[in-house]
Short mmCIF file of C-alpha atoms in Angstrom, two decimals:
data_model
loop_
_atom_site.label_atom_id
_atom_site.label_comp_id
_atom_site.label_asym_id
_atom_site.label_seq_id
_atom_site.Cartn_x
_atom_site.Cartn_y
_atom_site.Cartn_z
CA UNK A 1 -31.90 84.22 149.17
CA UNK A 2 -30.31 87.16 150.76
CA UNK A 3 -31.17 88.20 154.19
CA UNK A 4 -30.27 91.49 154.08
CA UNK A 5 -32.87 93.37 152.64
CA UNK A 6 -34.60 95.43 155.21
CA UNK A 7 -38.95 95.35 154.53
CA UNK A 8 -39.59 94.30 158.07
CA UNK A 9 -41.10 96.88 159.65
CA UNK A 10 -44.59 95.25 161.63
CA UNK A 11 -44.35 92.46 160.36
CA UNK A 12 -45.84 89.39 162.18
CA UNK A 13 -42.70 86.80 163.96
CA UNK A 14 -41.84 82.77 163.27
CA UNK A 15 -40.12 82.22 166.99
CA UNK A 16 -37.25 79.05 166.73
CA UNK A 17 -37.18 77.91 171.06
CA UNK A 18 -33.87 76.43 171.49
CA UNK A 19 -34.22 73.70 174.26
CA UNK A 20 -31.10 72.70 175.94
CA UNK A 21 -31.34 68.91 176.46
CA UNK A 22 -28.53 68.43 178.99
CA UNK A 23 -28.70 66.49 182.01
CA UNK A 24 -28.66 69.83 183.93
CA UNK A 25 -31.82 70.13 183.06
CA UNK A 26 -33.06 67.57 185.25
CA UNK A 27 -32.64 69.56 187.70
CA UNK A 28 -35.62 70.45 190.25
CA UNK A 29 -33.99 74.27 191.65
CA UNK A 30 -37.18 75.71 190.22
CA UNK A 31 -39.68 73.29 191.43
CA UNK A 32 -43.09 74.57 192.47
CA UNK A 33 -43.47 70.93 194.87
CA UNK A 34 -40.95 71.93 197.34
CA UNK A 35 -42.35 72.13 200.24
CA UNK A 36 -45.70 72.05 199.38
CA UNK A 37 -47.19 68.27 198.60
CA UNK A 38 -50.33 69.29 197.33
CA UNK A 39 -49.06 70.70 194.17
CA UNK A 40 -47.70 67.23 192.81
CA UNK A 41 -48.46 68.37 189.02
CA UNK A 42 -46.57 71.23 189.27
CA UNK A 43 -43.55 71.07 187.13
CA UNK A 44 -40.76 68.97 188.35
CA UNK A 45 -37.78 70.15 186.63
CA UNK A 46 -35.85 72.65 185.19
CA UNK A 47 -37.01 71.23 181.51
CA UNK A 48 -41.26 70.73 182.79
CA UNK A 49 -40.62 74.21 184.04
CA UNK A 50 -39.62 75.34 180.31
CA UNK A 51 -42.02 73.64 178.84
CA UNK A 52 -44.77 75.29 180.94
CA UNK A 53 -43.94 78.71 180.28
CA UNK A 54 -43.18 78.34 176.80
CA UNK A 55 -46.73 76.81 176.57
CA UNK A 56 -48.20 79.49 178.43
CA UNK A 57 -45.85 82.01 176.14
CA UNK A 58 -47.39 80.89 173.34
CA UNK A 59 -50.73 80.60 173.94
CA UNK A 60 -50.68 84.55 175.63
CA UNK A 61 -48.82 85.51 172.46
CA UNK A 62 -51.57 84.01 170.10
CA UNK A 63 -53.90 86.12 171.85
CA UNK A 64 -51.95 89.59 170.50
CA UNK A 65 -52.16 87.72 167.02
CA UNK A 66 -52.95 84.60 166.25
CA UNK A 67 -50.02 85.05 162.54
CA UNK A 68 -47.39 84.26 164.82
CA UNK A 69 -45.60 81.31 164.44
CA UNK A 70 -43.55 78.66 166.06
CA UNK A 71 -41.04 75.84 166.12
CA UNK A 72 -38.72 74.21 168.49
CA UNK A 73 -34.98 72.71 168.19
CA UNK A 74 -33.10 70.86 171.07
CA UNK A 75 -29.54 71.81 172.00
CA UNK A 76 -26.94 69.01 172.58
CA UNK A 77 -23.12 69.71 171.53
CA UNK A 78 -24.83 71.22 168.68
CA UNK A 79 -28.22 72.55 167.45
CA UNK A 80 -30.46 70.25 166.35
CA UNK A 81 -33.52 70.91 163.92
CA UNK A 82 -36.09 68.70 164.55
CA UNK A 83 -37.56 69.73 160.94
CA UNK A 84 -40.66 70.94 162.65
CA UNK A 85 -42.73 73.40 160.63
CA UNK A 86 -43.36 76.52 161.68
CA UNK A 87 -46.97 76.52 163.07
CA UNK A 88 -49.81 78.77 164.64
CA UNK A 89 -51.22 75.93 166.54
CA UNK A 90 -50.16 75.86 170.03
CA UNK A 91 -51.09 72.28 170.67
CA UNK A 92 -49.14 71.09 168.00
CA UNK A 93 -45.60 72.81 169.21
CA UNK A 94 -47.06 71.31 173.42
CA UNK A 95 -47.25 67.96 171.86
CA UNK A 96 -44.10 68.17 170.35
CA UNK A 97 -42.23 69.01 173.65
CA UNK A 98 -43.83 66.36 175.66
CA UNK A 99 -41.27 64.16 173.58
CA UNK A 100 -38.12 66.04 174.90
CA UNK A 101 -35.85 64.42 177.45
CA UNK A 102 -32.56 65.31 178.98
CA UNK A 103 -30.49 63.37 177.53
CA UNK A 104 -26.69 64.17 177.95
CA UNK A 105 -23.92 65.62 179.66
CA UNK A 106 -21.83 67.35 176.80
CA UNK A 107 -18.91 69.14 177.69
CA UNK A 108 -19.07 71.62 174.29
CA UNK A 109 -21.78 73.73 172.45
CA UNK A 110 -21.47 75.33 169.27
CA UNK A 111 -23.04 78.66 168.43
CA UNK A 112 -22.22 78.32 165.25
CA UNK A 113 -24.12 75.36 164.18
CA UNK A 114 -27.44 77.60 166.03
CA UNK A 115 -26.63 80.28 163.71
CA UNK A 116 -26.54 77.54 160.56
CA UNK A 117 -30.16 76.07 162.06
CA UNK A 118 -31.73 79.88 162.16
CA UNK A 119 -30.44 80.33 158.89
CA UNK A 120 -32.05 77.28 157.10
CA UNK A 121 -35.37 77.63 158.72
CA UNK A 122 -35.43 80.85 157.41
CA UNK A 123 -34.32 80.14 153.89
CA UNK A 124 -36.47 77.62 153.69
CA UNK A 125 -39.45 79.79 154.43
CA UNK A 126 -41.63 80.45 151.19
CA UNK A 127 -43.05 83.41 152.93
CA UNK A 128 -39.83 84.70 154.45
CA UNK A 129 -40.48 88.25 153.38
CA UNK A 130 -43.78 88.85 154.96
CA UNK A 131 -41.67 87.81 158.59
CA UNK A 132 -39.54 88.61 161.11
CA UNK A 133 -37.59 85.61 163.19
CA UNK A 134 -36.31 85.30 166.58
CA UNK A 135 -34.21 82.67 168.45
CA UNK A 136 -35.07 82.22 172.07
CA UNK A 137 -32.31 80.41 173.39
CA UNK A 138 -32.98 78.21 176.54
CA UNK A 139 -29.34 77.67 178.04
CA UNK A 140 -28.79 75.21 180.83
CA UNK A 141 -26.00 74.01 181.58
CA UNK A 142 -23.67 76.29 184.35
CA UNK A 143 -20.32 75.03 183.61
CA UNK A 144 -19.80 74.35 179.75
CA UNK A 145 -18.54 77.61 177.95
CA UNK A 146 -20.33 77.83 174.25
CA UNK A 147 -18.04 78.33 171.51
CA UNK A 148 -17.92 81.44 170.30
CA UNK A 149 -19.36 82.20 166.60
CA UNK A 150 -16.76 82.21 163.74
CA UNK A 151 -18.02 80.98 160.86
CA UNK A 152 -19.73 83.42 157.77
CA UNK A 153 -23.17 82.11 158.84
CA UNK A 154 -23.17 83.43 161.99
CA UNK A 155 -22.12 86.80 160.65
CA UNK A 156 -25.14 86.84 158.48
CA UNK A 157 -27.21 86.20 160.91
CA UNK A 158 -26.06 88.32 163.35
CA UNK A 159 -26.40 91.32 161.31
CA UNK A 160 -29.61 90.09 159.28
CA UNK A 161 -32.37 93.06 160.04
CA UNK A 162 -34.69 90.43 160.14
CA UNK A 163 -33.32 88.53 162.70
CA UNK A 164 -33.45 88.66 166.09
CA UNK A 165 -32.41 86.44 169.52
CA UNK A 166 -32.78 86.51 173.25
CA UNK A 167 -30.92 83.90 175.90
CA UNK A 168 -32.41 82.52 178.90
CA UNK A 169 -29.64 81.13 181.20
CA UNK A 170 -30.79 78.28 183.71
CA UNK A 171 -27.82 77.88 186.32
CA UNK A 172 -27.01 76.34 189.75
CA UNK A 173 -26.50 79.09 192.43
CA UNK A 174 -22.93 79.39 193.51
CA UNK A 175 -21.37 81.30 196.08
CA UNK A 176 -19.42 84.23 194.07
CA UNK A 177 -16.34 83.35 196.22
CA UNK A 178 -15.99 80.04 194.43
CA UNK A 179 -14.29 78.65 191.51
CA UNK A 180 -17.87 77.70 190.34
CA UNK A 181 -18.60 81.03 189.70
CA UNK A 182 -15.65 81.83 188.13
CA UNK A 183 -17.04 79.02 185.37
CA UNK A 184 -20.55 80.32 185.78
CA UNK A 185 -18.96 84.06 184.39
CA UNK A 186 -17.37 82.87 181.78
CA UNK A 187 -20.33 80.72 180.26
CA UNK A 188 -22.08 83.92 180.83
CA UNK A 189 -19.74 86.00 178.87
CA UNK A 190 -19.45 83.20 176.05
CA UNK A 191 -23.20 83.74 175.48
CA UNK A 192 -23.42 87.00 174.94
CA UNK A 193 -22.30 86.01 171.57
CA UNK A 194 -25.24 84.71 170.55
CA UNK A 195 -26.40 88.01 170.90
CA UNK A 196 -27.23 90.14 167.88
CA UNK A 197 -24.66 92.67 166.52
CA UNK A 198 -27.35 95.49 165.45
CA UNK A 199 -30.75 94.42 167.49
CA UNK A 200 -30.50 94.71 171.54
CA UNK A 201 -31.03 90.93 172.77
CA UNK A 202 -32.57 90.24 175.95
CA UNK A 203 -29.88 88.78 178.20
CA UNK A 204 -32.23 86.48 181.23
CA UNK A 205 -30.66 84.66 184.09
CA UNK A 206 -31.60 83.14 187.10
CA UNK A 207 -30.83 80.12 189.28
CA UNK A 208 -33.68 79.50 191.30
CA UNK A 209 -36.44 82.18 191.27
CA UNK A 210 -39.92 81.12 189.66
CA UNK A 211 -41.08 84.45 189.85
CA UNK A 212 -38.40 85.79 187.75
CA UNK A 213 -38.52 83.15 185.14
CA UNK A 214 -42.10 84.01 184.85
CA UNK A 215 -41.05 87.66 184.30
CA UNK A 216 -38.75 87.13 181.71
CA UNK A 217 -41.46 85.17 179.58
CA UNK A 218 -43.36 88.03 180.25
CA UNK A 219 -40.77 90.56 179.02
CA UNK A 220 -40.06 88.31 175.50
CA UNK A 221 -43.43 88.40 174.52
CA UNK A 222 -43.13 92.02 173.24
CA UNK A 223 -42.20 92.10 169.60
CA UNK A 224 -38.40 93.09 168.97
CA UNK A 225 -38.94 95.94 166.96
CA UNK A 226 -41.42 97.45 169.13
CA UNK A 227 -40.00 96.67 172.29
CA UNK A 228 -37.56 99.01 174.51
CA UNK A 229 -33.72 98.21 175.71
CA UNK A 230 -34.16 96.08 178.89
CA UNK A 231 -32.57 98.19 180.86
CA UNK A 232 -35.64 100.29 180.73
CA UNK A 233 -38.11 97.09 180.25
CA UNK A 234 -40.55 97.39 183.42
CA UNK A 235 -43.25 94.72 184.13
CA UNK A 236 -46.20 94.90 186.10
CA UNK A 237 -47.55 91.89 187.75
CA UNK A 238 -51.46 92.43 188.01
CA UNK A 239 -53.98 90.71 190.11
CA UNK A 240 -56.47 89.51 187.75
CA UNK A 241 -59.45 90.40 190.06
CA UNK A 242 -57.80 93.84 190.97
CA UNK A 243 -60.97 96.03 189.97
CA UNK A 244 -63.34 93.66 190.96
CA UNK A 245 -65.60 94.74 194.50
CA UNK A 246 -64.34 92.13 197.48
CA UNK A 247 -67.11 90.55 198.69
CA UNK A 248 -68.47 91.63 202.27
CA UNK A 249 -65.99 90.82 204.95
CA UNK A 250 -63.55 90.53 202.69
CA UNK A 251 -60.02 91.47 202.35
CA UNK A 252 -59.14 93.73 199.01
CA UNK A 253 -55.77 91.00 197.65
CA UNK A 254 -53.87 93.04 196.09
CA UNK A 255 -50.31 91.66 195.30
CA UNK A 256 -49.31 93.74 192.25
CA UNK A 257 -44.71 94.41 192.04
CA UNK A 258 -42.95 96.15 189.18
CA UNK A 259 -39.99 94.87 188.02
CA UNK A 260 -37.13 95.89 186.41
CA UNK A 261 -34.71 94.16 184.00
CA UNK A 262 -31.04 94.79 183.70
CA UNK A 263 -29.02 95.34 180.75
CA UNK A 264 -28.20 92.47 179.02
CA UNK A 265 -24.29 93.94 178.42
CA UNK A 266 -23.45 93.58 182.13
CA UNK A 267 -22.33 90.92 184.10
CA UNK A 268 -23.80 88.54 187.02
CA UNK A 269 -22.27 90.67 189.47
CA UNK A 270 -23.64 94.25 188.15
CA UNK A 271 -26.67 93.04 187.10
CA UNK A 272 -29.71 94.87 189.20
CA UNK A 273 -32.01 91.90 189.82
CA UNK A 274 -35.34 93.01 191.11
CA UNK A 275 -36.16 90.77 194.82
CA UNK A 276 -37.80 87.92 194.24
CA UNK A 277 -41.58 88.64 195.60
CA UNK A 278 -42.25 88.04 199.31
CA UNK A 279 -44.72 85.87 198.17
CA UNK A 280 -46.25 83.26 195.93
CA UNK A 281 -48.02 84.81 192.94
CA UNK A 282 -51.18 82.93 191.83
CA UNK A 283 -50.71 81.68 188.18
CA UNK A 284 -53.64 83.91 187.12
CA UNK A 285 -52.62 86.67 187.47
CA UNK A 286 -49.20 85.53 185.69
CA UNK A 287 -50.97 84.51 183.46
CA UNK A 288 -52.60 88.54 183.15
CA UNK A 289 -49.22 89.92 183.24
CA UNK A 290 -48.46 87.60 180.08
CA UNK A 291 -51.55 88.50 178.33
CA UNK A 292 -50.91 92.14 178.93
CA UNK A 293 -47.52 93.29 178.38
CA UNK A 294 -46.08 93.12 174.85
#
């Protein structure tokens, strides 16, 4: 089946989350319990953290249409299909991460074998004309450089009008003095080709800001064809309870920040990151800013 022809104009998405499944992930830079015992259930680790916002994703994203569809694969030295269907039902794809664990601490990654996974989900599809896919690629791991794609798959794909992809990049913070950042560029560089060679990706890093990683999610959940280049992608945080009265005595809260993402063809070090809020934003009105943005 060809993947070529181009129908896909508004047409509804089957999103493919790549999990990374390193040991990295284990790690707690973007814990919400820092500091602050009374929030024990708050996600942990880099990988809870991922699951909660690809939960909360999803379930903001079934609210613009409830067609969408979803599936996840884990990332070790290679891509691995779970052979999950595609499905509208949030709960199913939540219960399915509960089972993922970091399991590893591979030195290699192949793009290539991603590109072969997005490929035979799609080809598999007996409705693959009435959708558009997208990889969201979760990337973890700050010092082992991807492979870069070679093979004829990955050419397909990456020049497939129905095909789209985005990276997230989970890293340590390093100084940019250091050799470790001199690693951390070039797994940065390695993964822009997983980018696609017609359709702007959405390039997403960070080492340790929440916020951020909540305005990324927030930023994804527009639909590729309809969405601008990130460089002029702006996101509004809202307070939920903005335009509500405040009660007598009361203090108006407002907390709203725009943000604005960076081109994802620069590098760490000319990449305009917007400053990480002053401070904590209640998950509410995250949650709004999910709801309200694609």
């Amino acid at each position: 089946m060809s993947l070529l022809p181009d129908r896909s104009c508004g047409l509804h998405e089957k999103i493919i989350f790549f999990i990374d499944l390193h040991n990295e992930m284990n790690g707690s830079e973007l814990s919400e319990t820092r500091g602050n015992p009374h929030r024990s259930n708050a996600p942990q680790t880099r990988l809870d953290f991922i699951k909660k916002v690809v939960q909360l994703f999803i379930n903001c994203k079934q609210k613009l249409s409830k067609n969408h569809a979803y599936t996840i694969c884990g990332m070790t030295d290679v891509a691995i299909d779970f052979e999950i269907p595609f499905t509208t039902q949030a709960d199913a794809i939540v219960r399915q991460m509960r089972n993922l664990r970091p399991s590893g601490d591979w030195d290699s990654f192949s793009l290539d074998s991603l590109f072969t996974v997005c490929e035979d989900k799609m080809v598999n599809c007996q409705d693959m004309e009435n959708y558009v896919y997208r990889a969201i690629i979760i990337y973890g791991r700050s010092r082992v450089r991807p492979t870069v794609p070679t093979t004829a798959v990955a050419r397909r794909m990456q020049h497939s009008p129905k095909f789209y992809s985005d990276v997230v990049f989970l890293h340590k913070k390093v100084g940019k003095e250091s050799d470790a950042f001199t690693e951390l560029q070039s797994v940065f560089d390695a993964l822009g080709h997983a980018e696609h060679n017609k359709h702007e990706s959405y390039f997403l890093e960070t080492a340790t800001q929440t916020q951020k990683l909540y305005h990324f999610f927030a930023q994804l959940l527009a639909h590729p064809q309809q969405r601008p280049a990130q460089k002029n992608f702006k996101c509004l945080l809202r307070n939920a309870y903005e335009n509500q009265t405040p009660a007598s005595g009361s203090t108006a809260h407002n907390t709203s920040a725009t943000s604005t993402s960076s081109s994802s063809a620069t590098s760490p070090q000319q990449k305009n990151h917007s400053p990480e809020p002053t401070s904590p934003i209640p998950e509410h009105e995250l949650y709004d800013t999910m709801n309200s943005v694609a």
